[in-house]
Amino acid sequence: MNIENKLKISQKAFNTWRTVPFKDKQLLLKTLAKLLDDNAEKFGKIITKEMNKPITQSIAEVKKCATMVSYYAAAENILKPEKIKTEFRISKIHYIPKGVILGVMPWNFPFWQVIRFAVPAILAGNTVVLKHASICFGSGNEIEKIFLEAGFPKGVFQNLEIGHAEVKTVLENPVVRGVSLTGSEKAGAEVASIAGKNIKKSLLELGGSDAFIILDDADFAAAAESGAKSRLMNCGQACNAAKRFIIQKNIEKEFLPIFVKEYQKFVPGNPLKKKTNMAGMARPDLADELEQQYNKALANGAEIILPLVRLSANEFVPGLIKVKSGNPILQEELFGPLGMVMTAKDDKHALQLANEIPFGLSDSVWTKDKKRQQFYIDNLESGTVSINKGTSSDPRLPFGGTKSSGYGTELSLVALKEFVNVKTVVAN
């Protein structure tokens, strides 16, 4: 692959695409949404074969992409020039697309992560080049094809089949004006460093170790069902999955058996069968890493509630461990079917446990009391706080993290302004 030629194509496309009216871009998005929806099963099978996601979840991922694209196809144009009242004859703010934007995307949601990044960037007038995870080149190629089939000009979206070592070359190229990365804290730091040295915008959506807080006035059945699903969907391989279950001490004996019962409903199976609710992890090396973290947690005092049992190179019976504050495993992200339980004396203690980690992506709190809800809304250090519901992203709402979980905003109208330059126009 000649990367230089690909980038030239993207730059040439940008020079024209940036002038296409917002409404005309939205008409193409409307077509893209229909193509995604109509081909959800076809694309779902590609996802499943590449990274083992249960087929029903893969199809749902593509359907969610279609919903998100439809949202932007009907979105308000917040990028049109804004008039500012001043003493000058003209005073306006213009929003100008930056140019070619690089997306560095992960394997865990091969269509969603790419579409989530690319669509608002493209609607804002930019063009996109994608560096997908190496096991998901098939997904990347299909996404490029479907953009072309929807009528987008050649070069507006291109998939680059390149490795990690080539990301630096692409990002340092003067044609590329920004980068969006979804991935690990280490990968984010490396890419942001390259972008910073070259004075280029970066957006990072990194790891999480989200708290799922259950208080004594919660709906136990709903919290248990939601918590198990949040931890084990996609085999626990989601940045905003519930990973730490902080249970108020006085309800531990009552709530935990209900939660364990829901947790044990997730059983590894054939990902191509629609009845399967959990399959193996994406790669054996990822399973190795999770097993090492499990043993590390136990070596530092964690107690087994449900053992993490390895069935094959990449399959586990889901595990659940009880962890106390200070266990070094709490400073890491568990990316797989292993959850942690902690107990808290009261609201202040639960908040302390939730916040005393380096991550801050998306926390969930279960309580019927509005004053308690507001306490957590005001004080949790995370990009999203969900009350009496599991953690999830919604096309209509901003999504992003704090602390080591990254910076910048994806989804909602806010995302349209992530990769634009703000130009002030003043005239007498």
mmCIF file of C-alpha atoms in Angstrom, residues 137-376:
data_model
loop_
_atom_site.group_PDB
_atom_site.id
_atom_site.type_symbol
_atom_site.label_atom_id
_atom_site.label_comp_id
_atom_site.label_asym_id
_atom_site.label_seq_id
_atom_site.Cartn_x
_atom_site.Cartn_y
_atom_site.Cartn_z
ATOM 1 C CA PHE A 137 -9.324 -5.300 8.368
ATOM 2 C CA GLY A 138 -12.367 -7.023 6.877
ATOM 3 C CA SER A 139 -14.682 -4.710 8.804
ATOM 4 C CA GLY A 140 -12.634 -1.686 7.762
ATOM 5 C CA ASN A 141 -12.826 -2.632 4.094
ATOM 6 C CA GLU A 142 -16.584 -3.212 4.257
ATOM 7 C CA ILE A 143 -17.096 0.189 5.860
ATOM 8 C CA GLU A 144 -15.106 1.863 3.054
ATOM 9 C CA LYS A 145 -17.209 0.019 0.471
ATOM 10 C CA ILE A 146 -20.474 1.054 2.065
ATOM 11 C CA PHE A 147 -19.475 4.730 2.154
ATOM 12 C CA LEU A 148 -18.799 4.520 -1.582
ATOM 13 C CA GLU A 149 -22.044 2.635 -2.194
ATOM 14 C CA ALA A 150 -23.933 5.362 -0.316
ATOM 15 C CA GLY A 151 -22.581 7.908 -2.795
ATOM 16 C CA PHE A 152 -19.763 9.545 -0.846
ATOM 17 C CA PRO A 153 -16.962 10.713 -3.169
ATOM 18 C CA LYS A 154 -13.822 8.593 -3.396
ATOM 19 C CA GLY A 155 -11.371 9.595 -0.678
ATOM 20 C CA VAL A 156 -13.895 10.872 1.861
ATOM 21 C CA PHE A 157 -13.432 7.615 3.802
ATOM 22 C CA GLN A 158 -10.463 5.305 3.249
ATOM 23 C CA ASN A 159 -9.348 2.198 5.121
ATOM 24 C CA LEU A 160 -5.578 1.812 5.484
ATOM 25 C CA GLU A 161 -4.391 -1.736 6.100
ATOM 26 C CA ILE A 162 -1.398 -0.714 8.181
ATOM 27 C CA GLY A 163 0.194 -1.772 11.454
ATOM 28 C CA HIS A 164 0.878 0.179 14.636
ATOM 29 C CA ALA A 165 4.385 1.082 13.483
ATOM 30 C CA GLU A 166 2.975 2.998 10.513
ATOM 31 C CA VAL A 167 0.606 5.170 12.582
ATOM 32 C CA LYS A 168 3.480 7.548 13.351
ATOM 33 C CA THR A 169 4.256 7.955 9.628
ATOM 34 C CA VAL A 170 0.632 8.763 8.820
ATOM 35 C CA LEU A 171 0.142 11.144 11.729
ATOM 36 C CA GLU A 172 3.367 13.029 10.980
ATOM 37 C CA ASN A 173 2.344 13.567 7.367
ATOM 38 C CA PRO A 174 1.424 17.260 6.899
ATOM 39 C CA VAL A 175 -1.800 16.278 5.103
ATOM 40 C CA VAL A 176 -3.222 14.783 8.324
ATOM 41 C CA ARG A 177 -4.598 17.469 10.658
ATOM 42 C CA GLY A 178 -5.921 15.474 13.597
ATOM 43 C CA VAL A 179 -6.396 12.046 15.136
ATOM 44 C CA SER A 180 -9.090 10.229 17.077
ATOM 45 C CA LEU A 181 -8.084 7.104 18.981
ATOM 46 C CA THR A 182 -10.141 4.594 20.910
ATOM 47 C CA GLY A 183 -7.941 2.133 22.749
ATOM 48 C CA SER A 184 -5.678 1.570 25.713
ATOM 49 C CA GLU A 185 -4.141 4.238 27.921
ATOM 50 C CA LYS A 186 -0.685 3.313 26.580
ATOM 51 C CA ALA A 187 -1.759 3.607 22.936
ATOM 52 C CA GLY A 188 -3.504 6.898 23.658
ATOM 53 C CA ALA A 189 -0.422 8.382 25.307
ATOM 54 C CA GLU A 190 1.787 7.376 22.376
ATOM 55 C CA VAL A 191 -0.527 8.776 19.711
ATOM 56 C CA ALA A 192 -1.275 11.967 21.648
ATOM 57 C CA SER A 193 2.480 12.517 22.063
ATOM 58 C CA ILE A 194 3.044 12.285 18.300
ATOM 59 C CA ALA A 195 0.094 14.580 17.633
ATOM 60 C CA GLY A 196 1.296 17.085 20.211
ATOM 61 C CA LYS A 197 4.803 17.208 18.792
ATOM 62 C CA ASN A 198 3.307 17.973 15.392
ATOM 63 C CA ILE A 199 0.755 20.502 16.746
ATOM 64 C CA LYS A 200 -2.251 18.425 15.731
ATOM 65 C CA LYS A 201 -5.583 17.932 17.460
ATOM 66 C CA SER A 202 -6.167 14.614 19.239
ATOM 67 C CA LEU A 203 -9.277 13.035 20.718
ATOM 68 C CA LEU A 204 -8.821 10.061 23.049
ATOM 69 C CA GLU A 205 -11.406 7.555 24.268
ATOM 70 C CA LEU A 206 -9.417 5.203 26.471
ATOM 71 C CA GLY A 207 -9.956 2.543 29.100
ATOM 72 C CA GLY A 208 -12.317 2.460 32.011
ATOM 73 C CA SER A 209 -12.983 0.640 35.257
ATOM 74 C CA ASP A 210 -16.490 1.876 35.783
ATOM 75 C CA ALA A 211 -18.226 1.741 39.140
ATOM 76 C CA PHE A 212 -21.683 0.177 39.418
ATOM 77 C CA ILE A 213 -22.975 1.362 42.796
ATOM 78 C CA ILE A 214 -25.901 -0.455 44.446
ATOM 79 C CA LEU A 215 -27.421 1.263 47.479
ATOM 80 C CA ASP A 216 -29.878 -0.076 50.050
ATOM 81 C CA ASP A 217 -32.954 1.511 48.453
ATOM 82 C CA ALA A 218 -32.199 0.184 44.945
ATOM 83 C CA ASP A 219 -34.355 -2.155 42.882
ATOM 84 C CA PHE A 220 -32.209 -5.223 43.519
ATOM 85 C CA ALA A 221 -33.600 -7.380 40.687
ATOM 86 C CA ALA A 222 -33.195 -4.669 38.057
ATOM 87 C CA ALA A 223 -29.714 -3.727 39.299
ATOM 88 C CA ALA A 224 -28.548 -7.359 39.299
ATOM 89 C CA GLU A 225 -29.806 -8.035 35.784
ATOM 90 C CA SER A 226 -28.375 -4.791 34.409
ATOM 91 C CA GLY A 227 -25.064 -5.238 36.212
ATOM 92 C CA ALA A 228 -24.454 -8.758 34.910
ATOM 93 C CA LYS A 229 -25.336 -7.713 31.377
ATOM 94 C CA SER A 230 -23.114 -4.633 31.565
ATOM 95 C CA ARG A 231 -20.127 -6.665 32.781
ATOM 96 C CA LEU A 232 -20.461 -9.651 30.435
ATOM 97 C CA MET A 233 -21.872 -8.410 27.125
ATOM 98 C CA ASN A 234 -19.214 -8.758 24.420
ATOM 99 C CA CYS A 235 -17.393 -11.071 26.855
ATOM 100 C CA GLY A 236 -16.659 -8.080 29.089
ATOM 101 C CA GLN A 237 -14.603 -6.406 26.364
ATOM 102 C CA ALA A 238 -16.012 -2.884 26.532
ATOM 103 C CA CYS A 239 -14.375 0.258 27.852
ATOM 104 C CA ASN A 240 -17.582 1.472 29.518
ATOM 105 C CA ALA A 241 -18.644 -1.891 30.930
ATOM 106 C CA ALA A 242 -19.404 -2.132 34.640
ATOM 107 C CA LYS A 243 -16.241 -3.531 36.191
ATOM 108 C CA ARG A 244 -16.431 -2.659 39.911
ATOM 109 C CA PHE A 245 -19.649 -3.462 41.781
ATOM 110 C CA ILE A 246 -19.743 -1.316 44.913
ATOM 111 C CA ILE A 247 -22.458 -2.697 47.193
ATOM 112 C CA GLN A 248 -23.673 -0.980 50.354
ATOM 113 C CA LYS A 249 -22.527 -3.215 53.221
ATOM 114 C CA ASN A 250 -25.928 -3.623 54.869
ATOM 115 C CA ILE A 251 -27.424 -5.232 51.723
ATOM 116 C CA GLU A 252 -24.504 -7.408 50.662
ATOM 117 C CA LYS A 253 -25.998 -10.680 51.946
ATOM 118 C CA GLU A 254 -29.328 -9.969 50.270
ATOM 119 C CA PHE A 255 -28.129 -8.518 46.970
ATOM 120 C CA LEU A 256 -25.096 -10.665 46.157
ATOM 121 C CA PRO A 257 -26.974 -13.986 45.653
ATOM 122 C CA ILE A 258 -29.403 -12.233 43.276
ATOM 123 C CA PHE A 259 -26.480 -10.774 41.342
ATOM 124 C CA VAL A 260 -24.586 -14.082 41.202
ATOM 125 C CA LYS A 261 -27.677 -15.826 39.808
ATOM 126 C CA GLU A 262 -27.877 -13.270 36.971
ATOM 127 C CA TYR A 263 -24.121 -13.465 36.393
ATOM 128 C CA GLN A 264 -24.230 -17.238 35.956
ATOM 129 C CA LYS A 265 -26.754 -16.934 33.114
ATOM 130 C CA PHE A 266 -23.844 -15.972 30.842
ATOM 131 C CA VAL A 267 -22.319 -19.184 29.497
ATOM 132 C CA PRO A 268 -19.697 -19.457 26.720
ATOM 133 C CA GLY A 269 -21.062 -20.831 23.457
ATOM 134 C CA ASN A 270 -20.793 -20.815 19.669
ATOM 135 C CA PRO A 271 -20.850 -17.127 18.635
ATOM 136 C CA LEU A 272 -22.627 -17.900 15.343
ATOM 137 C CA LYS A 273 -25.669 -19.332 17.148
ATOM 138 C CA LYS A 274 -28.355 -16.789 18.015
ATOM 139 C CA LYS A 275 -29.054 -18.318 21.434
ATOM 140 C CA THR A 276 -25.450 -17.651 22.558
ATOM 141 C CA ASN A 277 -25.125 -14.739 25.006
ATOM 142 C CA MET A 278 -21.346 -14.943 25.509
ATOM 143 C CA ALA A 279 -18.456 -16.314 23.469
ATOM 144 C CA GLY A 280 -14.698 -16.368 23.724
ATOM 145 C CA MET A 281 -12.404 -13.362 23.919
ATOM 146 C CA ALA A 282 -11.089 -11.843 20.705
ATOM 147 C CA ARG A 283 -7.580 -13.354 20.938
ATOM 148 C CA PRO A 284 -5.768 -15.921 23.128
ATOM 149 C CA ASP A 285 -3.160 -13.376 24.243
ATOM 150 C CA LEU A 286 -5.930 -11.203 25.673
ATOM 151 C CA ALA A 287 -7.181 -14.208 27.626
ATOM 152 C CA ASP A 288 -3.632 -14.789 28.911
ATOM 153 C CA GLU A 289 -3.495 -11.210 30.159
ATOM 154 C CA LEU A 290 -6.840 -11.471 31.943
ATOM 155 C CA GLU A 291 -5.768 -14.717 33.651
ATOM 156 C CA GLN A 292 -2.570 -13.035 34.836
ATOM 157 C CA GLN A 293 -4.578 -10.118 36.271
ATOM 158 C CA TYR A 294 -6.901 -12.549 38.042
ATOM 159 C CA ASN A 295 -3.952 -14.314 39.686
ATOM 160 C CA LYS A 296 -2.417 -10.962 40.588
ATOM 161 C CA ALA A 297 -5.622 -9.876 42.303
ATOM 162 C CA LEU A 298 -5.793 -13.118 44.290
ATOM 163 C CA ALA A 299 -2.132 -12.836 45.282
ATOM 164 C CA ASN A 300 -2.934 -9.421 46.736
ATOM 165 C CA GLY A 301 -5.818 -10.563 48.896
ATOM 166 C CA ALA A 302 -8.842 -10.773 46.600
ATOM 167 C CA GLU A 303 -11.429 -13.431 47.518
ATOM 168 C CA ILE A 304 -13.149 -15.680 45.001
ATOM 169 C CA ILE A 305 -16.932 -15.378 44.723
ATOM 170 C CA LEU A 306 -17.077 -17.183 41.370
ATOM 171 C CA PRO A 307 -13.799 -18.622 40.004
ATOM 172 C CA LEU A 308 -12.559 -17.531 36.593
ATOM 173 C CA VAL A 309 -12.283 -20.901 34.823
ATOM 174 C CA ARG A 310 -10.442 -21.128 31.520
ATOM 175 C CA LEU A 311 -12.119 -23.533 29.113
ATOM 176 C CA SER A 312 -9.972 -23.046 26.007
ATOM 177 C CA ALA A 313 -7.456 -20.678 24.451
ATOM 178 C CA ASN A 314 -9.905 -17.781 24.619
ATOM 179 C CA GLU A 315 -12.975 -18.971 26.576
ATOM 180 C CA PHE A 316 -13.769 -18.550 30.272
ATOM 181 C CA VAL A 317 -16.526 -19.304 32.698
ATOM 182 C CA PRO A 318 -17.021 -15.730 34.004
ATOM 183 C CA GLY A 319 -15.355 -14.916 37.312
ATOM 184 C CA LEU A 320 -16.267 -12.615 40.182
ATOM 185 C CA ILE A 321 -13.910 -11.594 42.990
ATOM 186 C CA LYS A 322 -14.225 -9.515 46.148
ATOM 187 C CA VAL A 323 -11.555 -6.836 46.318
ATOM 188 C CA LYS A 324 -10.549 -4.399 49.045
ATOM 189 C CA SER A 325 -9.274 -0.867 48.561
ATOM 190 C CA GLY A 326 -5.515 -0.861 47.961
ATOM 191 C CA ASN A 327 -5.395 -3.983 45.794
ATOM 192 C CA PRO A 328 -3.129 -3.013 42.859
ATOM 193 C CA ILE A 329 -5.562 -4.638 40.407
ATOM 194 C CA LEU A 330 -7.858 -1.645 40.971
ATOM 195 C CA GLN A 331 -5.368 0.536 39.114
ATOM 196 C CA GLU A 332 -5.763 -1.595 35.977
ATOM 197 C CA GLU A 333 -8.558 -2.248 33.513
ATOM 198 C CA LEU A 334 -9.991 -5.772 33.396
ATOM 199 C CA PHE A 335 -10.954 -6.312 29.767
ATOM 200 C CA GLY A 336 -12.795 -9.614 29.838
ATOM 201 C CA PRO A 337 -15.325 -11.687 31.826
ATOM 202 C CA LEU A 338 -14.065 -10.874 35.314
ATOM 203 C CA GLY A 339 -15.859 -8.551 37.718
ATOM 204 C CA MET A 340 -14.879 -7.073 41.069
ATOM 205 C CA VAL A 341 -17.100 -6.621 44.133
ATOM 206 C CA MET A 342 -16.423 -4.074 46.860
ATOM 207 C CA THR A 343 -18.489 -3.057 49.896
ATOM 208 C CA ALA A 344 -19.104 0.462 51.174
ATOM 209 C CA LYS A 345 -20.303 1.621 54.582
ATOM 210 C CA ASP A 346 -22.295 4.572 53.268
ATOM 211 C CA ASP A 347 -22.627 7.051 50.399
ATOM 212 C CA LYS A 348 -19.393 8.899 51.151
ATOM 213 C CA HIS A 349 -17.441 5.663 51.317
ATOM 214 C CA ALA A 350 -18.995 4.403 48.054
ATOM 215 C CA LEU A 351 -18.038 7.684 46.366
ATOM 216 C CA GLN A 352 -14.480 7.397 47.686
ATOM 217 C CA LEU A 353 -14.156 3.853 46.328
ATOM 218 C CA ALA A 354 -15.603 4.896 42.970
ATOM 219 C CA ASN A 355 -13.236 7.845 42.546
ATOM 220 C CA GLU A 356 -9.947 6.429 43.892
ATOM 221 C CA ILE A 357 -8.834 4.978 40.548
ATOM 222 C CA PRO A 358 -7.090 6.602 37.566
ATOM 223 C CA PHE A 359 -10.071 6.108 35.216
ATOM 224 C CA GLY A 360 -13.262 8.125 34.813
ATOM 225 C CA LEU A 361 -15.490 7.005 31.970
ATOM 226 C CA SER A 362 -19.061 6.017 32.864
ATOM 227 C CA ASP A 363 -20.445 5.190 36.315
ATOM 228 C CA SER A 364 -23.837 3.780 37.258
ATOM 229 C CA VAL A 365 -25.718 4.427 40.516
ATOM 230 C CA TRP A 366 -28.786 2.569 41.743
ATOM 231 C CA THR A 367 -30.954 4.403 44.291
ATOM 232 C CA LYS A 368 -34.542 5.664 44.380
ATOM 233 C CA ASP A 369 -33.656 8.663 46.557
ATOM 234 C CA LYS A 370 -33.305 11.877 44.499
ATOM 235 C CA LYS A 371 -30.996 13.544 47.045
ATOM 236 C CA ARG A 372 -28.655 10.565 46.960
ATOM 237 C CA GLN A 373 -28.789 10.564 43.170
ATOM 238 C CA GLN A 374 -27.777 14.240 43.088
ATOM 239 C CA PHE A 375 -24.898 13.589 45.504
ATOM 240 C CA TYR A 376 -23.351 11.137 43.043
#
